[in-house]
XYZ file of C-alpha atoms in Angstrom:
508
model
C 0.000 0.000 0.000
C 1.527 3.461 -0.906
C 2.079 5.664 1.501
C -0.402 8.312 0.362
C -3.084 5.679 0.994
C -2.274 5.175 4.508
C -2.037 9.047 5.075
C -5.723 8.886 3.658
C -7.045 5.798 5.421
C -5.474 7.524 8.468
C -7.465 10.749 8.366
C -10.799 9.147 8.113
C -10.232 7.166 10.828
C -9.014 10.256 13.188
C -11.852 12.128 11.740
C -14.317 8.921 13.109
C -12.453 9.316 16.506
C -14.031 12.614 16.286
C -17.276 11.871 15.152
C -17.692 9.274 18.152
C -15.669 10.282 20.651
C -18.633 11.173 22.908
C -19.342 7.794 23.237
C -15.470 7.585 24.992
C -13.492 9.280 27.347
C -10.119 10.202 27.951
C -8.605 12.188 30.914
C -11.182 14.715 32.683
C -11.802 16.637 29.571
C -14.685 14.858 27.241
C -13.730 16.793 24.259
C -9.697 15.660 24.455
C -11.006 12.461 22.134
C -12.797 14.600 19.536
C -9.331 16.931 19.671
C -7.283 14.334 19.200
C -8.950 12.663 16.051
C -9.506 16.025 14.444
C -5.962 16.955 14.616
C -4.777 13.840 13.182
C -7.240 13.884 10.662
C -6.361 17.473 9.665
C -2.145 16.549 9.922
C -3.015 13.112 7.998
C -5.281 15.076 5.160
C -2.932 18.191 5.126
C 0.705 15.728 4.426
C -1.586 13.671 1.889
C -2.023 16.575 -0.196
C 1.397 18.504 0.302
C 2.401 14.603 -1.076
C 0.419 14.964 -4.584
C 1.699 18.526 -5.133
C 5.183 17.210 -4.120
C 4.910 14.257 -6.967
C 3.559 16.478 -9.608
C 6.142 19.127 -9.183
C 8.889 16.091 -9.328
C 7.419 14.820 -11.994
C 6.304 11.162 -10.528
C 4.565 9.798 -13.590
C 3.771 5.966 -12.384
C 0.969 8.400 -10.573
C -1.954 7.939 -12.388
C -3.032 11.385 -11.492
C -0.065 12.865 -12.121
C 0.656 11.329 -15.692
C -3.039 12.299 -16.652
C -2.595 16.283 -15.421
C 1.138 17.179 -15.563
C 3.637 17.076 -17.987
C 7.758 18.197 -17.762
C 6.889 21.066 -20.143
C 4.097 23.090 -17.725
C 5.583 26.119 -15.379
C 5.837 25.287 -11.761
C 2.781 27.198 -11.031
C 0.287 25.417 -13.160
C 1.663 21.823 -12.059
C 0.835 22.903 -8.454
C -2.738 23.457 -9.719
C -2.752 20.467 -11.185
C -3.927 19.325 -7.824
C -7.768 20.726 -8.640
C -8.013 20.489 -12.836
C -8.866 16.866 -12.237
C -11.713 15.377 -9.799
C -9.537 13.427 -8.088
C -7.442 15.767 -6.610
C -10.525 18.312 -6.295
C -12.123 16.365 -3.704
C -8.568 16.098 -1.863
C -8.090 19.923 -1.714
C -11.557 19.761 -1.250
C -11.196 17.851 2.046
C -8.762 19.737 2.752
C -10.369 22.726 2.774
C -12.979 21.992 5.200
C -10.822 20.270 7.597
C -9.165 23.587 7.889
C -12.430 25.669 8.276
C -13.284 23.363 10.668
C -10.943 25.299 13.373
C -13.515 28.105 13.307
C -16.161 26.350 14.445
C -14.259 23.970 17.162
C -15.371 25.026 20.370
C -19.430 25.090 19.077
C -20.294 21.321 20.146
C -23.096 20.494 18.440
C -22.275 22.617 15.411
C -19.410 20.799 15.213
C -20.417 17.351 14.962
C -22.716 17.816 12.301
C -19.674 19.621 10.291
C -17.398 16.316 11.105
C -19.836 13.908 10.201
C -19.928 16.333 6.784
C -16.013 16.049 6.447
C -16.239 12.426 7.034
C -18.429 12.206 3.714
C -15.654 14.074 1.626
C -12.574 12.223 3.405
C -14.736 9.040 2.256
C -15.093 10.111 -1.641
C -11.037 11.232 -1.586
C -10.409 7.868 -0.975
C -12.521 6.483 -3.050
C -11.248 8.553 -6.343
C -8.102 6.894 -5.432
C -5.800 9.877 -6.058
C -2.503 8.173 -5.364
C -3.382 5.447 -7.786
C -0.282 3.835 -10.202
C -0.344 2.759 -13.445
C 1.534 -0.479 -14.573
C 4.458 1.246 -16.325
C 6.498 4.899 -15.650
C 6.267 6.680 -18.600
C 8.549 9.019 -19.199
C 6.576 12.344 -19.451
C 3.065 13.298 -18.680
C 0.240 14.060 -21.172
C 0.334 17.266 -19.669
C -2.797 20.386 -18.433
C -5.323 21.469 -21.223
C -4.721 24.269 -22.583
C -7.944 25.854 -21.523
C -6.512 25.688 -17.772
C -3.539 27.031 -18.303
C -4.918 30.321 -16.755
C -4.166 32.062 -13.750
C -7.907 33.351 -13.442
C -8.672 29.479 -13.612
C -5.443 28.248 -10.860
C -8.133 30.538 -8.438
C -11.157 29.471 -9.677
C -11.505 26.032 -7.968
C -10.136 26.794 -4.659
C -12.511 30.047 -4.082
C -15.560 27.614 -4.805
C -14.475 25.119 -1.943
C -14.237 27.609 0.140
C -17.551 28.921 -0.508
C -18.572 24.903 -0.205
C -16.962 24.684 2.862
C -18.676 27.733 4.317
C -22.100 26.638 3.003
C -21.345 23.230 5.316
C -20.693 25.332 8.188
C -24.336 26.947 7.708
C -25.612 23.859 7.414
C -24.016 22.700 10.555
C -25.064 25.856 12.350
C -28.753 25.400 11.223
C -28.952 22.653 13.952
C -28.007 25.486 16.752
C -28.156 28.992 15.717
C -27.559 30.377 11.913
C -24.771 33.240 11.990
C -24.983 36.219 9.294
C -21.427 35.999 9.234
C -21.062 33.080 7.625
C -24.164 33.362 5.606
C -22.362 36.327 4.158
C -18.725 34.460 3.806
C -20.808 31.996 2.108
C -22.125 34.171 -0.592
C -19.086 35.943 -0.905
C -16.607 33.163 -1.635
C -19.467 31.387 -3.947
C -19.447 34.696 -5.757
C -15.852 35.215 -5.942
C -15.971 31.401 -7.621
C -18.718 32.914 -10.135
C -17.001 36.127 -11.095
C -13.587 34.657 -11.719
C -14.456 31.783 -13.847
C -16.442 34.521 -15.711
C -13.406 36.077 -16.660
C -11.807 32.676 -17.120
C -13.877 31.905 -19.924
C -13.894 35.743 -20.985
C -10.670 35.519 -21.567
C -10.042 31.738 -22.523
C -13.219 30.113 -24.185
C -12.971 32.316 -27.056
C -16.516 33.515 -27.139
C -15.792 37.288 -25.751
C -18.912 36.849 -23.258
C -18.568 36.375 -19.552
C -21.859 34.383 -19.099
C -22.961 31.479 -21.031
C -25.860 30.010 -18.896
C -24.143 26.475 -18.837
C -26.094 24.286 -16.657
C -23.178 24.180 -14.059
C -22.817 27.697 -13.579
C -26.497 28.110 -13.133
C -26.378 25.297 -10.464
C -23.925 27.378 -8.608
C -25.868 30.487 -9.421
C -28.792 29.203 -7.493
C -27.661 28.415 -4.354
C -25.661 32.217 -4.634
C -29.142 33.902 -5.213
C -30.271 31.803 -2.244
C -27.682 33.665 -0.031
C -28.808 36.618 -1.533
C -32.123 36.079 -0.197
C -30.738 34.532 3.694
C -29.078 38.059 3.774
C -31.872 39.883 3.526
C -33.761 37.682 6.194
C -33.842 39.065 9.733
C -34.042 35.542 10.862
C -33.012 32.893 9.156
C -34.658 29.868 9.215
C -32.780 26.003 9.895
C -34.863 24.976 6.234
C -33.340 27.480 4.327
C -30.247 27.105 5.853
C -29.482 23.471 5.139
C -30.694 24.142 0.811
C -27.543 25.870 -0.285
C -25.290 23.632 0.901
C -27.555 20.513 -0.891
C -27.742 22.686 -4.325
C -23.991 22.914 -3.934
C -23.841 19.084 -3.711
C -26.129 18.582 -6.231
C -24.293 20.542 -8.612
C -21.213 18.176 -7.950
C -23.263 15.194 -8.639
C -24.554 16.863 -11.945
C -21.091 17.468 -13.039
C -19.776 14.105 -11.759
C -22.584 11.930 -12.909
C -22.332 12.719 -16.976
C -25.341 13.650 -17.293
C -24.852 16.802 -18.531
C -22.083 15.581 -20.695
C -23.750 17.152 -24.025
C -24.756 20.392 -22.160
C -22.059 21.730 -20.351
C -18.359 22.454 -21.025
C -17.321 22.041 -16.974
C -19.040 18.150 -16.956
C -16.966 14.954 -16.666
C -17.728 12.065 -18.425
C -19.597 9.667 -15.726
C -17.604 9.012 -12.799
C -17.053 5.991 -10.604
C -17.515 8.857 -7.758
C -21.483 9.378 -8.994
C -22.953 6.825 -6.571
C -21.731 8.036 -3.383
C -22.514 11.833 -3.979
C -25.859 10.854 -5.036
C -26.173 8.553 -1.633
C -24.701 12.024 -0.164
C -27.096 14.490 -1.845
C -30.279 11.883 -0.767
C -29.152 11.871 2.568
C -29.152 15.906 2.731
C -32.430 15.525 0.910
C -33.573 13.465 3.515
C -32.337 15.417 6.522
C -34.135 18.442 5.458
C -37.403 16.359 4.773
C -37.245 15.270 8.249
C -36.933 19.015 9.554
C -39.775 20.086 7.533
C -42.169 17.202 9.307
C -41.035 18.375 12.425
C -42.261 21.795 11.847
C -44.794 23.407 13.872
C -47.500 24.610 11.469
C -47.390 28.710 11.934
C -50.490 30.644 13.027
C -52.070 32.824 10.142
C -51.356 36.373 10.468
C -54.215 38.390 11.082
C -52.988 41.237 8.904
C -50.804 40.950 5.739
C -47.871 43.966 5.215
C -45.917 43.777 2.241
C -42.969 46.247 2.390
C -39.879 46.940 -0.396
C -37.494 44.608 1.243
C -40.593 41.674 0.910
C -40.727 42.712 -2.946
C -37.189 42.201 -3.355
C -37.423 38.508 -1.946
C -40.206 37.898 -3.754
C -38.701 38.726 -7.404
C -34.939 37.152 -6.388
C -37.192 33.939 -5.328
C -38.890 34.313 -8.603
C -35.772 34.690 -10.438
C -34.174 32.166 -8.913
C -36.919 29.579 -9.672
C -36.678 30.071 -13.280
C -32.981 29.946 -13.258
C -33.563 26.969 -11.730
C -36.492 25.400 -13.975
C -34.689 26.878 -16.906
C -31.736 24.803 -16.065
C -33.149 21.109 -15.289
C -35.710 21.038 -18.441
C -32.590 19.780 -20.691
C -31.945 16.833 -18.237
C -35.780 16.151 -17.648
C -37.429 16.976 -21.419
C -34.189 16.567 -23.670
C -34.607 19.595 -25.371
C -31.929 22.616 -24.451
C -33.704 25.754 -23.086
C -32.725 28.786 -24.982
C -30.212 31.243 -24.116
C -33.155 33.983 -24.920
C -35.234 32.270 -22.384
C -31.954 33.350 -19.726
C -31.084 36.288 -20.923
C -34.862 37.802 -21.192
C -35.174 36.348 -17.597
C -32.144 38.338 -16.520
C -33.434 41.658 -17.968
C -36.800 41.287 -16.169
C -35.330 40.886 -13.637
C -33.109 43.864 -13.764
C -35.409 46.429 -14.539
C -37.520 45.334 -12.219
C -34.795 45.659 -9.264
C -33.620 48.955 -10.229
C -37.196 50.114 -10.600
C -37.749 48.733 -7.161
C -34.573 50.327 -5.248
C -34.629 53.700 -7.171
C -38.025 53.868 -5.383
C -36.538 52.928 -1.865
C -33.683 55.374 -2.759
C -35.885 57.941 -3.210
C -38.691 57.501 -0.034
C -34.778 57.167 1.915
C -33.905 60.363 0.724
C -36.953 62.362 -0.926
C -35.008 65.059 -2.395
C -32.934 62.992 -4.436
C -35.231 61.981 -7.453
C -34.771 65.572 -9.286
C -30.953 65.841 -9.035
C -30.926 62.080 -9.511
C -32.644 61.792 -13.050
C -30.379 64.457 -14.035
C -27.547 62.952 -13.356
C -29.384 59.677 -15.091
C -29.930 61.307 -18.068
C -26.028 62.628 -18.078
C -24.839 59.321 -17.633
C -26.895 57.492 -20.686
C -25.571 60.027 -22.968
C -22.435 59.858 -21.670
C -22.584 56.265 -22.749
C -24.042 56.932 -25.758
C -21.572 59.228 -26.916
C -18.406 56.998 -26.232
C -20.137 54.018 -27.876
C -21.746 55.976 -30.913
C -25.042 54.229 -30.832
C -28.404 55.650 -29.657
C -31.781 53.915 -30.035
C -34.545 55.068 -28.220
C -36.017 52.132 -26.410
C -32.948 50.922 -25.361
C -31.891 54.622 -23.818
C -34.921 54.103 -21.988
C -34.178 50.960 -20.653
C -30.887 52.331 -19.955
C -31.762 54.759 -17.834
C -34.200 52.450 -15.920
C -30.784 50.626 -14.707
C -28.884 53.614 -14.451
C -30.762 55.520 -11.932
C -29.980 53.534 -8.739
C -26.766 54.173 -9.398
C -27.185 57.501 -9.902
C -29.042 57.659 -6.953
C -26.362 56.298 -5.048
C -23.736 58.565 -6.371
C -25.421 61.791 -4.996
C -26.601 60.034 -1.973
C -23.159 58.836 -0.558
C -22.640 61.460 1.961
C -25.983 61.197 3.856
C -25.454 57.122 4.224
C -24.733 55.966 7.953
C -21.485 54.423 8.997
C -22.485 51.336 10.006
C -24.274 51.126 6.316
C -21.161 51.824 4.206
C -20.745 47.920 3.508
C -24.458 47.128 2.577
C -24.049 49.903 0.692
C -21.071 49.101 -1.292
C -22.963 45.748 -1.902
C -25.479 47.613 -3.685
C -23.552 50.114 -5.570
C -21.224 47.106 -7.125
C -24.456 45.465 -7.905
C -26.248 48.501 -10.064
C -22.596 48.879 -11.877
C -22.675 45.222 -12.583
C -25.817 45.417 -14.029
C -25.091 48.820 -16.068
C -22.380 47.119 -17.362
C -24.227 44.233 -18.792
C -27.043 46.050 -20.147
C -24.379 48.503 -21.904
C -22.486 45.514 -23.394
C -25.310 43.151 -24.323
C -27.477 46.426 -26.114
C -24.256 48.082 -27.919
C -22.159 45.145 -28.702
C -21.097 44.030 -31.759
C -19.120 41.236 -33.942
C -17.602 41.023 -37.078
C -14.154 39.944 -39.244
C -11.288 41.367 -37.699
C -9.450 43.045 -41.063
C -6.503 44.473 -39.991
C -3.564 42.438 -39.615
C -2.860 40.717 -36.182
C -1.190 37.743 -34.581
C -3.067 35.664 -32.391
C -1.497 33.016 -30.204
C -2.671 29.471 -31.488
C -5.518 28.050 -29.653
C -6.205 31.429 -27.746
C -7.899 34.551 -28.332
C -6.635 38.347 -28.383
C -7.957 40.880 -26.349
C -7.402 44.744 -26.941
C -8.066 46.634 -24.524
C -9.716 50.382 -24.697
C -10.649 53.041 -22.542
C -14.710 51.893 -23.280
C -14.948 48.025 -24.054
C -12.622 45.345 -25.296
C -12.383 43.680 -28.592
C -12.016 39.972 -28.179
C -10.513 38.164 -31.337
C -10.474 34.635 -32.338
C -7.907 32.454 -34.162
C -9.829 32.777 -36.879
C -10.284 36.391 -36.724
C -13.569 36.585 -36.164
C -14.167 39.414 -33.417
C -16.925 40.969 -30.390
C -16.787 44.184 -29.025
C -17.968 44.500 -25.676
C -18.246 47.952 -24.437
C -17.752 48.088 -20.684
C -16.987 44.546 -20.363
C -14.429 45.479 -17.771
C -17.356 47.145 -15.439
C -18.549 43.895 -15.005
C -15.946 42.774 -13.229
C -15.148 45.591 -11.496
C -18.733 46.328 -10.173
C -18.369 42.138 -8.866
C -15.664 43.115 -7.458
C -16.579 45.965 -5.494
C -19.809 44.108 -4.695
C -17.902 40.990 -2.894
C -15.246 42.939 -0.889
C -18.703 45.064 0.911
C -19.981 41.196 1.667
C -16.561 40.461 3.236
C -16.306 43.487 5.059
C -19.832 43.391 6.470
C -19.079 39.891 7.308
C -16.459 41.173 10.251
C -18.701 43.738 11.346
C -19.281 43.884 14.978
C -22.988 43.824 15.412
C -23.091 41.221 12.561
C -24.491 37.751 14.008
């Protein structure tokens, strides 16, 4: 047996000392046990896979994994990440990962437990993959990364989105106890972190020159992100909701393990040895939840009904969400692929109506600010009209329907309260996001690419201006995308006010 092996068969059984160690005990302290198998699980887990990374930097092709993902040619950097282009070694790091998160949570018992018995599910499927297996022969070089993931947008795509895994586990832990904000919000930020740079992953390396595709697997990560969005904007959060992202997340990985969405979706694997247990996993989830909602005490009716903004704004991200969600599993249930027009026309319902919706809570915050704040929404869709060169009426007007929260925003700043600054940079990344993709979706444009130009083989060309990038192909085939960039930025500055309000004091 290879030493990597034992290292794994080793962690799972520390991590079952954990798991029943209150059936044991050592010393005066009950919890020395659970201590005990954790850290060797974590030091077992951890060694295991510094191991992989150490073979595929060395080159150790009798390694199944590392013959299949490596090769003598790749820079150092991309045979480290290696580790996560293949499923094997995803579930490791994985593991890994939530070992390590595991040390926030350590000293919450119950909380705890649940999270182990979690780990113990993803320690089981690492060893199952069989990461450390060897082939027959050493051959003498590797057959190397595809070419696709040589990218460094794509070395942190993978490792954000366990993260984000990891902290949806922790909610689901935590929705046996009490549900904390905080990591509700850590959640949703790491899950959108995962969303925005694979975006510019396949910006940058599909060849395409979108950011957004609607592929089934990145709308079955999209869901269980919207569902954050809507926890966030609970006051409480209930233990139901709590426990759903975290079973969308799994069901995802059983969607892109299981092959069936082998025709539909550039990120699936063919069908995987793997797809058994994570469907046993995902049933059990299912189960667990079913089990909470029997036990439910049926709520009183309320006597009088008050719908308010913030209710609206549930109502149409649950709405949107459901036909993301519908949109997505037709294919797999009916065979026939849901159109990209049925997405995108989604999407820009949904848009309008939001900014619609907060432009009006912007203005009953601050009722002096409509005046000033259609100016300044009018300035802005020339503005963009003028650098792009295009003007058509209806789509001005829809235009400035997304443009005016921001506006709002803009000559609101200084009246917003300190310990609002966050939520507020939430918002005001979200309304530049969503300029951004209105501008380049209504003024974009393709075409052949006449002017000479050498593009690298296999890869496309990007030229950058001060208003939108043109992405070119190999074959010279091109798409303009004004304000492209604002897309990414306005994600950007929308996930650093989640982590910030995150560490906020009176945050739960």
């Amino acid at each position: 047996m290879q030493i990597g092996q034992i290292l794994l068969i080793g962690c799972l059984i520390g991590n079952l000392i954990a798991i029943l160690s209150p059936y044991f005990k050592i010393g005066k302290d009950k919890n020395h046990l659970t201590s005990i198998g954790y850290v060797v699980a974590l030091s077992f887990m951890t060694t295991a896979t510094l191991l992989l990374i150490y073979y595929q930097i060395n080159g150790n092709y009798q390694y199944s994994y590392v013959y299949q993902h490596t090769s003598s040619d790749l820079p150092l950097f991309y045979r480290i990440s290696a580790l996560w282009s293949g499923q094997e070694g995803s579930f490791m790091l994985w593991a890994c990962i939530t070992l390590w998160m595991n040390l926030f949570i350590i000293h919450e018992e119950k909380v705890n437990k649940v999270y182990q018995i979690i780990c113990c599910g993803l320690i089981c499927l690492t060893c199952f993959s069989q990461p450390f297996g060897i082939l027959n022969h050493k051959p003498l070089d590797g057959q190397g990364l595809n070419l696709a993931l040589r990218n460094p947008w794509m070395v942190l795509h993978p490792p954000i989105i366990f993260i984000s895994y990891s902290a949806m586990a922790i909610v689901f832990a935590q929705s046996f106890k009490f549900v904390s904000k905080k990591w509700v919000l850590l959640s949703w930020t790491f899950l959108g972190a995962g969303l925005i740079t694979g975006s510019i992953w396949a910006y940058q390396a599909l060849g395409w020159g979108g950011f957004w595709a609607w592929d089934p697997i990145e709308n079955l990560a999209l869901v269980p992100w919207l569902l954050l969005t809507i926890m966030i904007h609970e006051r409480d959060i209930t233990s139901l909701k709590a426990r759903i992202p975290f079973l969308l997340a799994v069901f995802g990985t059983f969607m892109v393990r299981s092959g069936l969405l082998n025709k539909l979706s550039v990120h699936s694997y063919a069908s995987s040895k793997l797809c058994i247990p994570i469907l046993i996993a995902f049933l059990g989830l299912l189960f667990i939840i079913v089990l909470g909602l029997l036990k439910r005490k049926p709520r009183l009716p309320r006597k009088k009904i008050s719908l308010k903004l913030r209710d609206l704004f549930k109502i149409l991200l649950n709405i949107f969400l459901l036909a993301v969600l519908i949109g997505t599993l037709c294919p797999i249930i009916t065979g026939v692929d849901t159109p990209i027009a049925y997405f995108n026309d989604v999407a820009l319902v949904w848009a309008v109506t939001y900014s619609i919706l907060f432009s009006i809570h912007r203005v009953h915050q601050y009722k002096r600010a409509l005046i000033i704040g259609l100016v300044v929404d009018i300035g802005i869709v020339i503005l963009i009209s003028e650098m792009t060169q295009q003007f058509h009426l209806w789509a001005s007007i829809l235009l400035a329907c997304v443009c005016l929260p921001l506006a709002l925003q803009f000559i609101s700043i200084q009246k917003i309260k300190r310990e609002n600054v966050f939520i507020e940079l939430i918002h005001m990344g979200l309304s530049v996001m969503i300029v951004s993709i209105i501008v380049s979706s209504l003024f974009g444009s393709e075409g052949l690419w006449l002017e000479p130009l050498k593009v690298v083989e296999g890869r496309t060309m990007i030229i950058h201006q001060l208003f939108g990038d043109f992405v070119i192909q190999e074959n010279g085939f091109y798409n303009f995308k004004p304000m492209i960039t604002g897309v990414f930025i306005g994600g950007g500055i929308m996930l650093t006010g989640g982590f910030f309000e995150a560490f906020r004091k009176d945050v739960n």
